[in-house]
PDB file of C-alpha atoms in Angstrom:
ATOM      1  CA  UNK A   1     -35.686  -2.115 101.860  1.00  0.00           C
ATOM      2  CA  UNK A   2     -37.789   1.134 101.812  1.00  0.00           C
ATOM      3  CA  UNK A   3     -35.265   3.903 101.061  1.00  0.00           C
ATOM      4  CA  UNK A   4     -33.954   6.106 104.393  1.00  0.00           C
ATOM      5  CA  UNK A   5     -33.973   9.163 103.103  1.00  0.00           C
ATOM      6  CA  UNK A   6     -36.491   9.785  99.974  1.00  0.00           C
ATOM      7  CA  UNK A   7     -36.517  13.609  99.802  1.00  0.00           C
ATOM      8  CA  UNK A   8     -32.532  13.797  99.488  1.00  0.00           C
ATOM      9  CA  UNK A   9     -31.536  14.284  96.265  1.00  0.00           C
ATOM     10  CA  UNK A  10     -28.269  14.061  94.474  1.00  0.00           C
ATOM     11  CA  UNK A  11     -26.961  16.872  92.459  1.00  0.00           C
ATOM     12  CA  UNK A  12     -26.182  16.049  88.917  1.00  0.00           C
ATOM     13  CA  UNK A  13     -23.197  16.864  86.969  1.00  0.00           C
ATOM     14  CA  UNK A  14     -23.357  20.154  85.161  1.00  0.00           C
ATOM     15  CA  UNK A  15     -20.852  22.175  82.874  1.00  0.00           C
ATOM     16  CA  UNK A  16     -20.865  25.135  81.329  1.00  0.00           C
ATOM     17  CA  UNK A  17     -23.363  27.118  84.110  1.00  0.00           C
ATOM     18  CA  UNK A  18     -24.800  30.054  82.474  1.00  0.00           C
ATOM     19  CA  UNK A  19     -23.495  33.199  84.785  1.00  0.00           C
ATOM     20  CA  UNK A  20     -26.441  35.103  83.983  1.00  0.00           C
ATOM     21  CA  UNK A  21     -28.810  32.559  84.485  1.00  0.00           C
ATOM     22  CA  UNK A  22     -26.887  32.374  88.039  1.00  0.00           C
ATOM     23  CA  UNK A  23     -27.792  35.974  88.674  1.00  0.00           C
ATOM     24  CA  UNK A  24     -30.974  36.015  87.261  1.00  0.00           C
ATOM     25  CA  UNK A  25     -32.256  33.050  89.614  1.00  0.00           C
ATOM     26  CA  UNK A  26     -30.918  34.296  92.676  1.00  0.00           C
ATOM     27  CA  UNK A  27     -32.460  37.535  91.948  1.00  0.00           C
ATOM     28  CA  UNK A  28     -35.654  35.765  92.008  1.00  0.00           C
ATOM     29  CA  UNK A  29     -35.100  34.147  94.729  1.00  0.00           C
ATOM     30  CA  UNK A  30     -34.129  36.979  97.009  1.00  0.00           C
ATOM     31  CA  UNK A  31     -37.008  38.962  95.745  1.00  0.00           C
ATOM     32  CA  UNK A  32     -39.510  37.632  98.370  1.00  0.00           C
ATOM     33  CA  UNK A  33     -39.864  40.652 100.281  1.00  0.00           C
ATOM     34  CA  UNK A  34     -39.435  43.035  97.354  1.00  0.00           C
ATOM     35  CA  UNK A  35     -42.628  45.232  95.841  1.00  0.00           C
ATOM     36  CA  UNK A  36     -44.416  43.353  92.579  1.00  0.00           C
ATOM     37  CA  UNK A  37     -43.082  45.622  89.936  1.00  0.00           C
ATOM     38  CA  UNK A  38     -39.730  44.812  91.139  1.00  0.00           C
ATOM     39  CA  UNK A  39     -40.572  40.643  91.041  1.00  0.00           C
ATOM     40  CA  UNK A  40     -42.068  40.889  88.028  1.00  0.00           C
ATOM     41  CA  UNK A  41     -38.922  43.151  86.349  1.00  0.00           C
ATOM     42  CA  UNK A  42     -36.614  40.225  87.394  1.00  0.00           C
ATOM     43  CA  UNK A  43     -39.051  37.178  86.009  1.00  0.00           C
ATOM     44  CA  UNK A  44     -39.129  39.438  82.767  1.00  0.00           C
ATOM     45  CA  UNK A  45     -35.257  39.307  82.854  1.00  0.00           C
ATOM     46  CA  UNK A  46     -34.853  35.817  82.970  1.00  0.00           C
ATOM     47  CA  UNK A  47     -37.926  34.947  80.611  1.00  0.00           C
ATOM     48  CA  UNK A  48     -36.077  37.393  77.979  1.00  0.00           C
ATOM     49  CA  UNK A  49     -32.561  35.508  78.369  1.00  0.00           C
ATOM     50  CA  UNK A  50     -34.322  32.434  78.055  1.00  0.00           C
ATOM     51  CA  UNK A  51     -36.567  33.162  75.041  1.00  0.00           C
ATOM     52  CA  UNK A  52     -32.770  34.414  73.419  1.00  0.00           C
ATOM     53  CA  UNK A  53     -31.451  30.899  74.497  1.00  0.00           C
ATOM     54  CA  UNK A  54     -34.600  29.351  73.168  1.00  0.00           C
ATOM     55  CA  UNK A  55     -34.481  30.742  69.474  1.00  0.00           C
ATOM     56  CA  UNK A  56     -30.587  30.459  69.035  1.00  0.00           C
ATOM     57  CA  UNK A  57     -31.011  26.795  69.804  1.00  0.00           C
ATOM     58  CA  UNK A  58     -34.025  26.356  67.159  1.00  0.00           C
ATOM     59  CA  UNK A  59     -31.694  27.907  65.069  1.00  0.00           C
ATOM     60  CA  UNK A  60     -29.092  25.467  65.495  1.00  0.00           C
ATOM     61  CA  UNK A  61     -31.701  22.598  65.414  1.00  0.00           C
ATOM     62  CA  UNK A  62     -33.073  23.849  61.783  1.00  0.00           C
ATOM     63  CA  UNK A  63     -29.392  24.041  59.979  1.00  0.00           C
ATOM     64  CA  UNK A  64     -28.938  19.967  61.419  1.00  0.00           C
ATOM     65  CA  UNK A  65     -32.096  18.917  60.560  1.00  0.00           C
ATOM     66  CA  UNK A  66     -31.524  20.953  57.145  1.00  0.00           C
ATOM     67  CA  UNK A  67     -28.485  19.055  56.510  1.00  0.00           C
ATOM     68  CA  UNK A  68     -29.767  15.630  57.642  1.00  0.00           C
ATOM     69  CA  UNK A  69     -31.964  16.084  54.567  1.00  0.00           C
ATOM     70  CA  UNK A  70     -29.732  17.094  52.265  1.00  0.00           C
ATOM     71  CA  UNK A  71     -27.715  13.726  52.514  1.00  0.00           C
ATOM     72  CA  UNK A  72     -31.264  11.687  52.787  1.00  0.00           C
ATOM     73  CA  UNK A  73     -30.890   8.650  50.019  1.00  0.00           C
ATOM     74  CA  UNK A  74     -27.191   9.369  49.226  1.00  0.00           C
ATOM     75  CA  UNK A  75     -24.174   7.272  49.371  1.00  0.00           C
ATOM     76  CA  UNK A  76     -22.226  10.373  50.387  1.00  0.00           C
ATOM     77  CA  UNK A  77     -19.051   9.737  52.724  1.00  0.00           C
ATOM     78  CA  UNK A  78     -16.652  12.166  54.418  1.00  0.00           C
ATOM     79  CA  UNK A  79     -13.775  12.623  52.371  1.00  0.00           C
ATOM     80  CA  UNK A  80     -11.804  14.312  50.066  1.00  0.00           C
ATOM     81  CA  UNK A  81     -13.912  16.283  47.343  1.00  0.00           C
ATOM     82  CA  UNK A  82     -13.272  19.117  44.844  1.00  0.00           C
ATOM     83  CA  UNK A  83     -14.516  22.390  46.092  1.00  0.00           C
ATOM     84  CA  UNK A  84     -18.324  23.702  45.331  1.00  0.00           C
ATOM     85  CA  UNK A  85     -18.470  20.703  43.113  1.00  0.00           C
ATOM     86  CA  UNK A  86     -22.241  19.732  45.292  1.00  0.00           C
ATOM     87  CA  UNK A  87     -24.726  22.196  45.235  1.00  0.00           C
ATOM     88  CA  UNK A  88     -26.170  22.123  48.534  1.00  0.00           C
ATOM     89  CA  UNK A  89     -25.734  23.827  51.690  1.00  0.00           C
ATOM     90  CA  UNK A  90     -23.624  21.740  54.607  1.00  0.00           C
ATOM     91  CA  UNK A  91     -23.645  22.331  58.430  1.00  0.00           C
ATOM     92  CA  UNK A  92     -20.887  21.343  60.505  1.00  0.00           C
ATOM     93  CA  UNK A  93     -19.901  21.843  64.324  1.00  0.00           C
ATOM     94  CA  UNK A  94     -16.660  21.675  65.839  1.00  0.00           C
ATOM     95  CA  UNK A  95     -14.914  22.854  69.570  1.00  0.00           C
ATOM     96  CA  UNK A  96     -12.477  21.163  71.909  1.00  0.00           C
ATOM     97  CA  UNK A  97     -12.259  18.733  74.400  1.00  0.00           C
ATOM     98  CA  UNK A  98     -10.825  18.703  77.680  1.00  0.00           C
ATOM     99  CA  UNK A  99      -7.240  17.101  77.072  1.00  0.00           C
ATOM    100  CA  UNK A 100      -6.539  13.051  78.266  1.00  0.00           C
ATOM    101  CA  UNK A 101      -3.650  12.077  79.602  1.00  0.00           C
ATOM    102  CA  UNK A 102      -1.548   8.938  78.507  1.00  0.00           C
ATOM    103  CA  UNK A 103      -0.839   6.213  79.571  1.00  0.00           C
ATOM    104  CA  UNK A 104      -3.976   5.588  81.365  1.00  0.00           C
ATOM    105  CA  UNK A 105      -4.971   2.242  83.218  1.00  0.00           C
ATOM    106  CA  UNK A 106      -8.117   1.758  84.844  1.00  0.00           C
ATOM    107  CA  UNK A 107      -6.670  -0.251  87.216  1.00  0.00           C
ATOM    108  CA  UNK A 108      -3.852   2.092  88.044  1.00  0.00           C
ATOM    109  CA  UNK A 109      -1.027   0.680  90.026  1.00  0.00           C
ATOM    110  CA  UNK A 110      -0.051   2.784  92.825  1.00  0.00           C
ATOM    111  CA  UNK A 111       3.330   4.026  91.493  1.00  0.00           C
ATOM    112  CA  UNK A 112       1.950   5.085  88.395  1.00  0.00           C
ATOM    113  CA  UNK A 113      -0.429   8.125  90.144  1.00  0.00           C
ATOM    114  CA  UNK A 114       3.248  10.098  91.019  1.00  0.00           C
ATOM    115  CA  UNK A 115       4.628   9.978  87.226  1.00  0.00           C
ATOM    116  CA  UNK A 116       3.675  12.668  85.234  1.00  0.00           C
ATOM    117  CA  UNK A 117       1.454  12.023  82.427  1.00  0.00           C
ATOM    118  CA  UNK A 118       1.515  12.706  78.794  1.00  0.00           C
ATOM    119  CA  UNK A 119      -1.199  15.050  77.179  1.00  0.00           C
ATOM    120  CA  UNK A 120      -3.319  14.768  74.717  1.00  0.00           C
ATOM    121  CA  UNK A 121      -5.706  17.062  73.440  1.00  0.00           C
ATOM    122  CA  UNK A 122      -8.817  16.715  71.352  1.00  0.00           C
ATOM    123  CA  UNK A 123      -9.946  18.716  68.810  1.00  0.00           C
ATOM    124  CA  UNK A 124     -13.203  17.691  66.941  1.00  0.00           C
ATOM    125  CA  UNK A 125     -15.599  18.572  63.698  1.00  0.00           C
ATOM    126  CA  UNK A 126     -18.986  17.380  63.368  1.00  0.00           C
ATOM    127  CA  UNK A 127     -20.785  16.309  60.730  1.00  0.00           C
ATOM    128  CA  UNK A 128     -24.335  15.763  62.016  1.00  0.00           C
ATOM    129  CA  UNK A 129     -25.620  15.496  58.713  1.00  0.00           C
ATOM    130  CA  UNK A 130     -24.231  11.144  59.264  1.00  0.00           C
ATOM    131  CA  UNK A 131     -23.300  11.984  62.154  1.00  0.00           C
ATOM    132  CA  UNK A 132     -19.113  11.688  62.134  1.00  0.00           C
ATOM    133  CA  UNK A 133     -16.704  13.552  63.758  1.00  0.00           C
ATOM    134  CA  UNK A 134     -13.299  14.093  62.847  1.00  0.00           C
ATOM    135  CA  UNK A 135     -11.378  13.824  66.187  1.00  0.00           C
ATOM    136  CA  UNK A 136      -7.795  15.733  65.930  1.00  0.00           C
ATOM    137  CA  UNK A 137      -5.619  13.762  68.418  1.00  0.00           C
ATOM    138  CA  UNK A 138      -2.721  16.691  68.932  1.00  0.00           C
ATOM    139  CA  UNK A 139      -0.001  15.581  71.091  1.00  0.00           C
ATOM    140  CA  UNK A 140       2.295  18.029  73.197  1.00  0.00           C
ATOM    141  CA  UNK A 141       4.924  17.271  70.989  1.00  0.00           C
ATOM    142  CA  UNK A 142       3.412  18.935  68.149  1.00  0.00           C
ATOM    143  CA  UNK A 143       1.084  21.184  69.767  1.00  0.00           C
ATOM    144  CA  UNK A 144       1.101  24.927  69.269  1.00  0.00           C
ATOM    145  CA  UNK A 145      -1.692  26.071  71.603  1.00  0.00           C
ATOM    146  CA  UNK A 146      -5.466  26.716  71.538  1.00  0.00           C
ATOM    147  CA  UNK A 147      -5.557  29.900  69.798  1.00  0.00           C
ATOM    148  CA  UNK A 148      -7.124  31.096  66.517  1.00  0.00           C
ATOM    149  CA  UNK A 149      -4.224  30.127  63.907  1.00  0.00           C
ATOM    150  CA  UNK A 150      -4.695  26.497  65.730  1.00  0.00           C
ATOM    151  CA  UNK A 151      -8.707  25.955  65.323  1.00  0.00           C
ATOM    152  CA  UNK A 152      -8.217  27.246  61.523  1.00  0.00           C
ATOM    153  CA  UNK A 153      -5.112  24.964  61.255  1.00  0.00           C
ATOM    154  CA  UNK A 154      -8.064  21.890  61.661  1.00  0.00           C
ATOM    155  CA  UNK A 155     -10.587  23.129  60.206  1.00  0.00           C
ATOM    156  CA  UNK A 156      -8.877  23.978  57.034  1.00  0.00           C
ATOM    157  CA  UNK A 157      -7.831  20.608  57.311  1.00  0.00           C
ATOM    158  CA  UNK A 158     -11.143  18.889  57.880  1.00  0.00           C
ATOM    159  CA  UNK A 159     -12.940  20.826  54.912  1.00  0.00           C
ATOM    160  CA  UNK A 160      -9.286  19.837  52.337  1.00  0.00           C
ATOM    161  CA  UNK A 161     -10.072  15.928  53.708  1.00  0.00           C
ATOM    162  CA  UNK A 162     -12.924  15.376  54.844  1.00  0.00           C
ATOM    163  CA  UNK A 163     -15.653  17.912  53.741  1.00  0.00           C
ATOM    164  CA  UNK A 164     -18.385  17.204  51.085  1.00  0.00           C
ATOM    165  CA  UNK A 165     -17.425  19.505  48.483  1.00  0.00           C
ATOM    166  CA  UNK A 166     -20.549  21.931  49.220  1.00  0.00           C
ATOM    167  CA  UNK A 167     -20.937  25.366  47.978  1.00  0.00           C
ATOM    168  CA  UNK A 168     -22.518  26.514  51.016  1.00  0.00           C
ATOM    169  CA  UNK A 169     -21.358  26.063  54.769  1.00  0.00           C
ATOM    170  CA  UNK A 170     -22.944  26.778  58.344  1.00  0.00           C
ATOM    171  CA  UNK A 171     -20.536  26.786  61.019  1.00  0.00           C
ATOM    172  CA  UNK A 172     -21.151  26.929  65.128  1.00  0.00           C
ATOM    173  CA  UNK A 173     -18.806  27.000  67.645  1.00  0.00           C
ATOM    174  CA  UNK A 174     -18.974  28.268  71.118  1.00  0.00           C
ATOM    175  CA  UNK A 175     -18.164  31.733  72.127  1.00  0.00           C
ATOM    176  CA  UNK A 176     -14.507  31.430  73.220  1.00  0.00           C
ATOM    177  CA  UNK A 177     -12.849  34.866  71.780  1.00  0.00           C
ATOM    178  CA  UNK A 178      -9.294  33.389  71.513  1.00  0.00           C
ATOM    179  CA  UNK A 179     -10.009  30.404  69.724  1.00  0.00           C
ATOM    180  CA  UNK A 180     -13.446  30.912  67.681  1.00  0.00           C
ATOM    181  CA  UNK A 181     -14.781  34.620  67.229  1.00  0.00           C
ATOM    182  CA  UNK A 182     -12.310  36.618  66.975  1.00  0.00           C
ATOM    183  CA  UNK A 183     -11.433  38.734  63.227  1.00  0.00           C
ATOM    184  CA  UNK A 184      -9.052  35.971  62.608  1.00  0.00           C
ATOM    185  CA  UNK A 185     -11.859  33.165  62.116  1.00  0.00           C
ATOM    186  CA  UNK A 186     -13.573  35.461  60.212  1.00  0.00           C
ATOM    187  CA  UNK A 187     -10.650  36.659  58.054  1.00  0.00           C
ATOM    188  CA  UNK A 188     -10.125  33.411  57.078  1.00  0.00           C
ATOM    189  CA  UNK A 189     -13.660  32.568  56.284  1.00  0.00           C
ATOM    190  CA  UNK A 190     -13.685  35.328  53.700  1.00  0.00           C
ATOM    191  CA  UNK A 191     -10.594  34.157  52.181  1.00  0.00           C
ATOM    192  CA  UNK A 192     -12.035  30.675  51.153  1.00  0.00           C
ATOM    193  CA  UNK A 193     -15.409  32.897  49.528  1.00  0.00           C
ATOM    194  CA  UNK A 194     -12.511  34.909  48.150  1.00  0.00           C
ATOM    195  CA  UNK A 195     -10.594  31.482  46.804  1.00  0.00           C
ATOM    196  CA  UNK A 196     -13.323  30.037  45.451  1.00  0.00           C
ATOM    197  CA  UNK A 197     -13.753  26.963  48.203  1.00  0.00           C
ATOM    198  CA  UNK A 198     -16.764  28.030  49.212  1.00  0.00           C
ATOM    199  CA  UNK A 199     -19.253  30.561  47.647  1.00  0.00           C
ATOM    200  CA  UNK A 200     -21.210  31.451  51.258  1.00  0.00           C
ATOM    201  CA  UNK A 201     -19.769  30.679  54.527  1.00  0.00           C
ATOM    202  CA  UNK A 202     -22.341  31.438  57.787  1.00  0.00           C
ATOM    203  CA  UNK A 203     -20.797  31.536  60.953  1.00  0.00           C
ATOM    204  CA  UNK A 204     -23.645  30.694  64.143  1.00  0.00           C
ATOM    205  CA  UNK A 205     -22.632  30.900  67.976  1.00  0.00           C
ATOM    206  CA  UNK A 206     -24.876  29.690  71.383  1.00  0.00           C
ATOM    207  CA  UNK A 207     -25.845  31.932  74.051  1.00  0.00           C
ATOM    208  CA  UNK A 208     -22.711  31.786  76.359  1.00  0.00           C
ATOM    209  CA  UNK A 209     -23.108  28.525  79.282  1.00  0.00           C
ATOM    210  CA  UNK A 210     -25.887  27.192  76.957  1.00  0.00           C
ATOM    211  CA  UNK A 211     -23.640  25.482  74.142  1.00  0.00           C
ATOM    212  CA  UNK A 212     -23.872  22.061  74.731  1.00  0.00           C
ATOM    213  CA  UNK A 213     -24.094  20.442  71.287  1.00  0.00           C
ATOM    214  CA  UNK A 214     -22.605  17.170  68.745  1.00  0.00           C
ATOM    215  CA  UNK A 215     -19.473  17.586  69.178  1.00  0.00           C
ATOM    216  CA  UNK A 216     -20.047  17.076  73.061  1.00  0.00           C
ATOM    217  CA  UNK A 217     -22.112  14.287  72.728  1.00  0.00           C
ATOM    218  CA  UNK A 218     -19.021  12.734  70.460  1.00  0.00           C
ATOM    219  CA  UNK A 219     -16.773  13.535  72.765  1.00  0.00           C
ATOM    220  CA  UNK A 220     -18.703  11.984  75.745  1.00  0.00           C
ATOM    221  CA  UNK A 221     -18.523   8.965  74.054  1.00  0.00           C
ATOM    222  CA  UNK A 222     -14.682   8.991  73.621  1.00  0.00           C
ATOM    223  CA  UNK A 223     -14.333   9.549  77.058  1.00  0.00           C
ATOM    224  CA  UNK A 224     -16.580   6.735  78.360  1.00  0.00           C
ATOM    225  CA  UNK A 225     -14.598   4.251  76.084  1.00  0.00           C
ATOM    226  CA  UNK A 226     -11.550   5.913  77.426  1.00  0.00           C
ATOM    227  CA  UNK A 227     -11.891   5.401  81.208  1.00  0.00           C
ATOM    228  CA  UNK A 228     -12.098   1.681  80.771  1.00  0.00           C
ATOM    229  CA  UNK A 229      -9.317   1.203  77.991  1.00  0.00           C
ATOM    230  CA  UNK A 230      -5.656   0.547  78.929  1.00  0.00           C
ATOM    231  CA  UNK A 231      -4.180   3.325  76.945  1.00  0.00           C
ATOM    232  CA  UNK A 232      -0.654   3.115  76.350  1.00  0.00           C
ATOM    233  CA  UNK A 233       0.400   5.399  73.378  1.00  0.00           C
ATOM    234  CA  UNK A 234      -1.015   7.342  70.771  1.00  0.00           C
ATOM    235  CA  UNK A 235      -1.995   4.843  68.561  1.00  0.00           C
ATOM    236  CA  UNK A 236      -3.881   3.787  71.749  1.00  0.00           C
ATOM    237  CA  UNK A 237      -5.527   6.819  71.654  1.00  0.00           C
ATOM    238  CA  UNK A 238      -6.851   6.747  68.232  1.00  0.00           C
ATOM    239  CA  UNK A 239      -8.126   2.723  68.441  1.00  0.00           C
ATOM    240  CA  UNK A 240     -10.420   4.223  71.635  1.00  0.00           C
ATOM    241  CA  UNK A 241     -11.763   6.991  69.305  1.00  0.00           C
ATOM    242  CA  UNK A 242     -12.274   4.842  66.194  1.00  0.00           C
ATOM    243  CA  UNK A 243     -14.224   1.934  68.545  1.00  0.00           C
ATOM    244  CA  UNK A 244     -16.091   4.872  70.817  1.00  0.00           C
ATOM    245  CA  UNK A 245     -19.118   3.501  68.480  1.00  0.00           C
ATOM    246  CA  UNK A 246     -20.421   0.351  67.106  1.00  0.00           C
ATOM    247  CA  UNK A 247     -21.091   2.842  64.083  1.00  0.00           C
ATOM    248  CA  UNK A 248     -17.938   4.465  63.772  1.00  0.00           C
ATOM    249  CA  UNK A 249     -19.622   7.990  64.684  1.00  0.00           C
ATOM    250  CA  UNK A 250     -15.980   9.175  66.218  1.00  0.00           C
ATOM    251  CA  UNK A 251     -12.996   9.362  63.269  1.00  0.00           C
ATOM    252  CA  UNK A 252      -9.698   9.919  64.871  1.00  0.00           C
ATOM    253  CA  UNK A 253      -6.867  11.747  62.620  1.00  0.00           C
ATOM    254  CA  UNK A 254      -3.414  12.497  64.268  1.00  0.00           C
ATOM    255  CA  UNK A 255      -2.162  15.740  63.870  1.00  0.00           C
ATOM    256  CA  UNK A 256       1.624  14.440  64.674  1.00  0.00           C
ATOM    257  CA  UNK A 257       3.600  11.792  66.399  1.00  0.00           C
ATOM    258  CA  UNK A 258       5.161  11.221  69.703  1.00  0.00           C
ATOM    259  CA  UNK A 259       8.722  12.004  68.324  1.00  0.00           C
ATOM    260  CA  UNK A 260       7.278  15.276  66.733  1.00  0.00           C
ATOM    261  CA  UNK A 261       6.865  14.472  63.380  1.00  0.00           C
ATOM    262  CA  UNK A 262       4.086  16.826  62.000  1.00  0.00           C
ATOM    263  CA  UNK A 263       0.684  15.122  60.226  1.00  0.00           C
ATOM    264  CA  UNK A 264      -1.270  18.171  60.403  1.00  0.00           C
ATOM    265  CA  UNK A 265       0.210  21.483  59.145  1.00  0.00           C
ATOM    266  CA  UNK A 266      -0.053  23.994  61.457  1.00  0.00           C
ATOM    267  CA  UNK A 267       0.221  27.175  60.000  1.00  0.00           C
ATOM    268  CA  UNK A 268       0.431  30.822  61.417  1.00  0.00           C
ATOM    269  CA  UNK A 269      -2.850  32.269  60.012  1.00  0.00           C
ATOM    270  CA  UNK A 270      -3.044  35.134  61.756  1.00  0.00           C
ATOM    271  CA  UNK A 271       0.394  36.401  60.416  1.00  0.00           C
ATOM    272  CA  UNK A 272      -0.868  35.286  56.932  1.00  0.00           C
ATOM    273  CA  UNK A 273      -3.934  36.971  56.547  1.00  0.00           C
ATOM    274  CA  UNK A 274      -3.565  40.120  58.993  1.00  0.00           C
ATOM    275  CA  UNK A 275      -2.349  42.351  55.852  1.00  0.00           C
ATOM    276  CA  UNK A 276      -5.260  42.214  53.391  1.00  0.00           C
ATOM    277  CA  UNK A 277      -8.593  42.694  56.147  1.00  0.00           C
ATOM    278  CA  UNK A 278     -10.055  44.722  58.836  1.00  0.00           C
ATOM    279  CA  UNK A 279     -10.658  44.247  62.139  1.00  0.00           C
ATOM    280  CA  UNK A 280     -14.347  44.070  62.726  1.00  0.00           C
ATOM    281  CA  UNK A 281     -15.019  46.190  66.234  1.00  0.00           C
ATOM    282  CA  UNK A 282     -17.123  44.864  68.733  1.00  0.00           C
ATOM    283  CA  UNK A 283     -17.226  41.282  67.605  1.00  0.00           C
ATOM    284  CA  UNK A 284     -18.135  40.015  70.935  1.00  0.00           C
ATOM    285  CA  UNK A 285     -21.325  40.799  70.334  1.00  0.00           C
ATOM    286  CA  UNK A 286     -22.774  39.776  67.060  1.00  0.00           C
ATOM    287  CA  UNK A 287     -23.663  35.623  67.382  1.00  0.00           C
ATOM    288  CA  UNK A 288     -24.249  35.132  63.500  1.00  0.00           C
ATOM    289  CA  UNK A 289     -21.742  36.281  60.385  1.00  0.00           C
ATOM    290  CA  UNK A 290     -22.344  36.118  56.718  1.00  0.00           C
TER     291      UNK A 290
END
């Protein structure tokens, strides 16, 4: 049967709208009865946002492609390595996930929808040299909150377990101030030059609303593997983020137990670190550190 209505169109799912893109477009679009100079200043708005988006992304796209190379013809595996004991350059990715709540049935009996879940959030690091992705399963019994001292907490982590042992790191995250770039973060890069576990740390951020990237494509994964899994428990959890893949892309590692017994430490960096550096001013605005 010849479909009813052909020119109706369904409106696919989008995160992460760009604001300015928002205003730009409907700019343009209420500049029909404007003069040309004034059109033509608001299509050389956009073009210029865009043509920023354009080149961080390539920028992005060269440091995976870079690393995809570097680990061409290798039998190299995420793990635990010495420090700067490879001499090549390594680019990783890492941001959170919107928390799950356990325990989860996709046939959900009616009583179950008025109990109040437990949460679970997910913290991930991307390797898209392979690609893997370490998935930190943090449960609310052992979490401290999203903040800086958190994200460094796992990261930290993830290069003491699971890095590569390279001397030289890129880094992107998206441009949340509390958890990723902020002088914390960047403290506590310096410290591992300054230690010796890395000799040159580069820190890249997206344009803000355009910073969909690996770790969101792991994470998508998780979740579609999630919504048809009974989860029951934690362990449950980390069995749907080991079998996300037939390839074992996703890598779960559980920062602590259900009874609050700590896997991960957790340690208060900003505390730690706050008496030997500066504040940088302004850091909102710079998108690459060295």
């Amino acid at each position: 049967m010849a479909d009813p209505s052909p020119y109706i169109v369904r409106t696919r799912p989008m995160t992460d709208l760009c604001w300015i893109c928002h205003k730009n477009n409907s700019a343009v679009y209420n500049s029909a009865n404007l003069e040309d100079h004034q059109k033509s200043e608001r299509l050389k708005r956009q073009e210029s946002h865009l043509l920023q988006v354009t080149k961080e992304r390539s920028i992005y796209q060269g440091l995976v492609a870079d690393s995809k190379r570097v680990v061409e013809n290798t039998d190299w595996q995420l793990g635990i390595h010495e420090p700067c004991s490879e001499n090549v350059s390594m680019h990783y990715s890492f941001d959170y996930a919107q928390q799950v709540h356990y325990p989860s049935d996709p046939m959900q009996p009616g009583p179950m929808y008025f109990l109040v879940p437990r949460k679970c959030r997910l913290f991930g690091v991307c390797c898209e040299a392979f690609p893997r992705q370490v998935n930190y399963l943090i449960d609310e019994s052992v979490c401290i909150g999203k903040g800086s001292s958190a994200v460094i907490s796992y990261v930290d982590h993830f290069f003491s377990n699971y890095g590569l042992g390279e001397v030289s790191v890129h880094l992107n995250c998206d441009n949340c101030s509390g958890q990723n770039k902020n002088n914390f973060m960047v403290w506590y890069l310096l410290w591992r030059v300054i230690c010796g576990l890395h000799f040159h740390i580069e820190m890249h951020f997206l344009i803000t609303g355009h910073t969909k990237f690996a770790p969101d494509w792991c994470f998508g994964l998780i979740k579609q593997r999630f919504r048809r899994t009974l989860v029951s428990s934690l362990d449950d959890i980390a069995d749907v983020v080991n079998n996300s893949t037939q390839v074992g892309v996703n890598i779960s590692a559980k920062v602590g137990l259900e009874d609050g017994t700590t896997l991960v430490q957790q340690r208060n960096w900003s505390e730690f670190l706050a008496p030997y550096f500066k504040k940088l001013p302004a850091i909102k605005k710079y998108h690459h550190f060295r």
